[in-house]
Short mmCIF file of C-alpha atoms in Angstrom, two decimals:
data_model
loop_
_atom_site.label_atom_id
_atom_site.label_comp_id
_atom_site.label_asym_id
_atom_site.label_seq_id
_atom_site.Cartn_x
_atom_site.Cartn_y
_atom_site.Cartn_z
CA MET J 1366 67.95 56.26 203.29
CA LYS J 1367 66.81 57.16 199.77
CA TYR J 1368 68.30 53.88 198.47
CA LEU J 1369 66.58 51.74 201.11
CA LYS J 1370 63.63 51.01 198.82
CA PHE J 1371 66.02 49.63 196.18
CA ILE J 1372 67.81 47.43 198.71
CA LEU J 1373 64.49 46.10 200.02
CA THR J 1374 63.27 45.50 196.45
CA GLY J 1375 66.47 43.56 195.70
CA ILE J 1376 66.08 41.44 198.82
CA PHE J 1377 62.44 40.74 197.94
CA PHE J 1378 63.44 39.85 194.36
CA GLY J 1379 66.14 37.50 195.68
CA ILE J 1380 63.65 35.74 197.94
CA VAL J 1381 61.20 35.35 195.04
CA LEU J 1382 63.92 33.86 192.81
CA VAL J 1383 65.00 31.40 195.52
CA LYS J 1384 61.44 30.33 196.31
CA SER J 1385 60.54 29.95 192.62
CA GLU J 1386 63.68 27.81 192.17
CA ALA J 1387 64.93 30.14 189.42
CA VAL J 1388 68.42 30.01 190.95
CA SER J 1389 68.43 26.23 191.26
CA TRP J 1390 71.21 24.60 189.28
CA TYR J 1391 68.94 21.61 188.64
CA ARG J 1392 66.23 23.83 187.12
CA ILE J 1393 68.79 25.53 184.90
CA PHE J 1394 70.16 22.11 183.86
CA GLU J 1395 66.61 20.99 182.99
CA MET J 1396 66.12 24.12 180.91
CA PHE J 1397 69.28 23.62 178.84
CA ARG J 1398 68.31 19.99 178.23
CA PHE J 1399 64.76 21.05 177.22
CA GLU J 1400 63.27 18.79 179.90
CA SER J 1401 61.10 21.34 181.71
CA PHE J 1402 59.07 24.45 180.93
CA HIS J 1403 59.65 25.94 184.42
CA MET J 1404 62.53 28.30 183.56
CA TYR J 1405 61.13 29.20 180.15
CA GLY J 1406 57.92 30.30 181.88
CA ILE J 1407 59.86 32.47 184.33
CA ILE J 1408 62.03 34.01 181.61
CA GLY J 1409 59.07 34.50 179.27
CA SER J 1410 57.00 36.25 181.94
CA ALA J 1411 60.00 38.49 182.74
CA VAL J 1412 60.39 39.43 179.07
CA ILE J 1413 56.68 40.22 178.70
CA THR J 1414 56.69 42.24 181.94
CA GLY J 1415 59.77 44.14 180.72
CA ILE J 1416 58.15 44.96 177.38
CA ILE J 1417 55.02 46.25 179.10
CA LEU J 1418 56.96 48.34 181.65
CA VAL J 1419 59.19 49.91 178.97
CA GLN J 1420 56.14 50.85 176.92
CA ILE J 1421 54.48 52.39 179.99
CA ALA J 1422 57.69 54.30 180.83
CA LYS J 1423 57.91 55.66 177.28
CA ARG J 1424 54.27 56.68 177.05
CA LYS J 1425 53.95 58.18 180.53
CA LYS J 1426 57.40 59.83 180.34
CA ILE J 1427 58.46 58.23 183.63
CA LYS J 1428 61.72 59.59 185.08
CA ASN J 1429 64.58 57.67 186.65
CA ILE J 1430 66.02 58.27 190.12
CA GLU J 1431 67.97 61.28 188.81
CA ARG J 1432 64.75 62.86 187.46
CA VAL J 1433 65.74 62.25 183.82
CA PRO J 1434 63.11 60.82 181.44
CA ILE J 1435 63.72 57.20 180.53
CA HIS J 1436 64.63 56.85 176.84
CA PRO J 1437 65.89 53.40 175.82
CA THR J 1438 68.51 53.88 173.12
CA PRO J 1439 67.81 52.08 169.85
CA LYS J 1440 70.28 49.28 169.13
CA ASP J 1441 71.88 48.30 165.87
CA LYS J 1442 70.17 45.33 164.33
CA SER J 1443 72.62 42.64 163.25
CA ILE J 1444 72.21 38.90 163.49
CA THR J 1445 75.88 38.14 164.16
CA ARG J 1446 76.29 40.28 167.27
CA TYR J 1447 73.18 38.83 168.92
CA LEU J 1448 73.98 35.24 167.97
CA LEU J 1449 77.56 35.46 169.23
CA GLY J 1450 76.61 37.44 172.34
CA GLY J 1451 73.73 35.11 173.15
CA LEU J 1452 75.92 32.07 172.55
CA LEU J 1453 78.64 33.37 174.88
CA PHE J 1454 76.11 34.41 177.52
CA GLY J 1455 74.30 31.07 177.34
CA LEU J 1456 77.56 29.14 177.45
CA GLY J 1457 78.67 31.06 180.53
CA TRP J 1458 75.27 30.57 182.11
CA ALA J 1459 75.35 26.83 181.43
CA LEU J 1460 78.91 26.42 182.72
CA ALA J 1461 78.40 28.54 185.85
CA GLY J 1462 74.88 27.35 186.56
CA ALA J 1463 73.64 30.92 187.03
CA CYS J 1464 73.22 34.15 185.11
CA PRO J 1465 74.55 37.44 186.55
CA GLY J 1466 71.70 38.37 188.92
CA PRO J 1467 71.29 35.00 190.61
CA MET J 1468 75.06 34.70 191.15
CA TYR J 1469 74.76 37.19 194.02
CA ILE J 1470 71.62 35.52 195.33
CA LEU J 1471 73.42 32.17 195.42
CA VAL J 1472 76.23 33.72 197.48
CA GLY J 1473 73.53 34.97 199.84
CA THR J 1474 72.15 31.45 200.16
CA GLY J 1475 75.57 30.13 201.13
CA ALA J 1476 76.97 28.93 197.80
CA PHE J 1477 80.28 30.73 198.31
CA SER J 1478 81.84 29.01 195.29
CA MET J 1479 79.83 31.52 193.25
CA LEU J 1480 82.34 34.16 194.36
CA ILE J 1481 84.76 32.57 191.87
CA VAL J 1482 82.15 32.97 189.13
CA ILE J 1483 81.49 36.60 190.13
CA ILE J 1484 85.22 37.38 190.03
CA ALA J 1485 85.54 35.68 186.63
CA ALA J 1486 82.49 37.55 185.26
CA THR J 1487 83.88 40.86 186.52
CA LEU J 1488 87.27 40.10 184.98
CA GLY J 1489 85.60 39.15 181.69
CA THR J 1490 83.66 42.43 181.67
CA PHE J 1491 86.87 44.35 182.33
CA VAL J 1492 88.70 42.58 179.49
CA TYR J 1493 85.77 43.24 177.13
CA GLY J 1494 85.98 46.92 178.03
CA LEU J 1495 89.66 46.91 177.11
CA ILE J 1496 89.22 45.22 173.73
CA LYS J 1497 85.72 46.31 172.66
CA ASN J 1498 87.03 48.95 170.23
CA LYS J 1499 89.00 46.24 168.41
CA LEU J 1500 85.98 43.93 168.04
CA PRO J 1501 83.61 44.07 165.04
CA HIS J 1502 80.32 45.63 166.11
#
C-alpha cells in the first residue's frame, strides 16, 4: 500500500501526457520538423519545473522514500558525451516515435507495437551496461 501513491501519480501523469498529446506520434513528428512549438513548450516547462524542484529539494534537504537526503551527483562536463548521447537519444526517439516514459503509456492506450520498442530499448540498455567500461567517458 505504501507504493499506491506512486502508482496513482504515474496513472495521472500518463493521462495528462495523453490528453496533452505529448505521446502523439504526429506531435513528435512536428517537433522534429520544427513545425510546431507544442512539444517544445511541454519539454521546456518540464525542464524548468525540474530545475525548481531540484533546487527546493537541495535547499530544504528533502528525503527520498528511503529517508535519505536527495543529493544529485555532479556530472563530468564534456561536450562530446552530451552531443553523442543526445544524438543517439534523439535518433531513437525520432525512429520510435516516443521517448522512454511515453512508450509505456502508448502500450496502455493500445499501441501494442510499442512492446517491440520497449524490448529493443531494454536490450540496448543491457548491451550498454556490458560495454560501458570500454567506451570513452
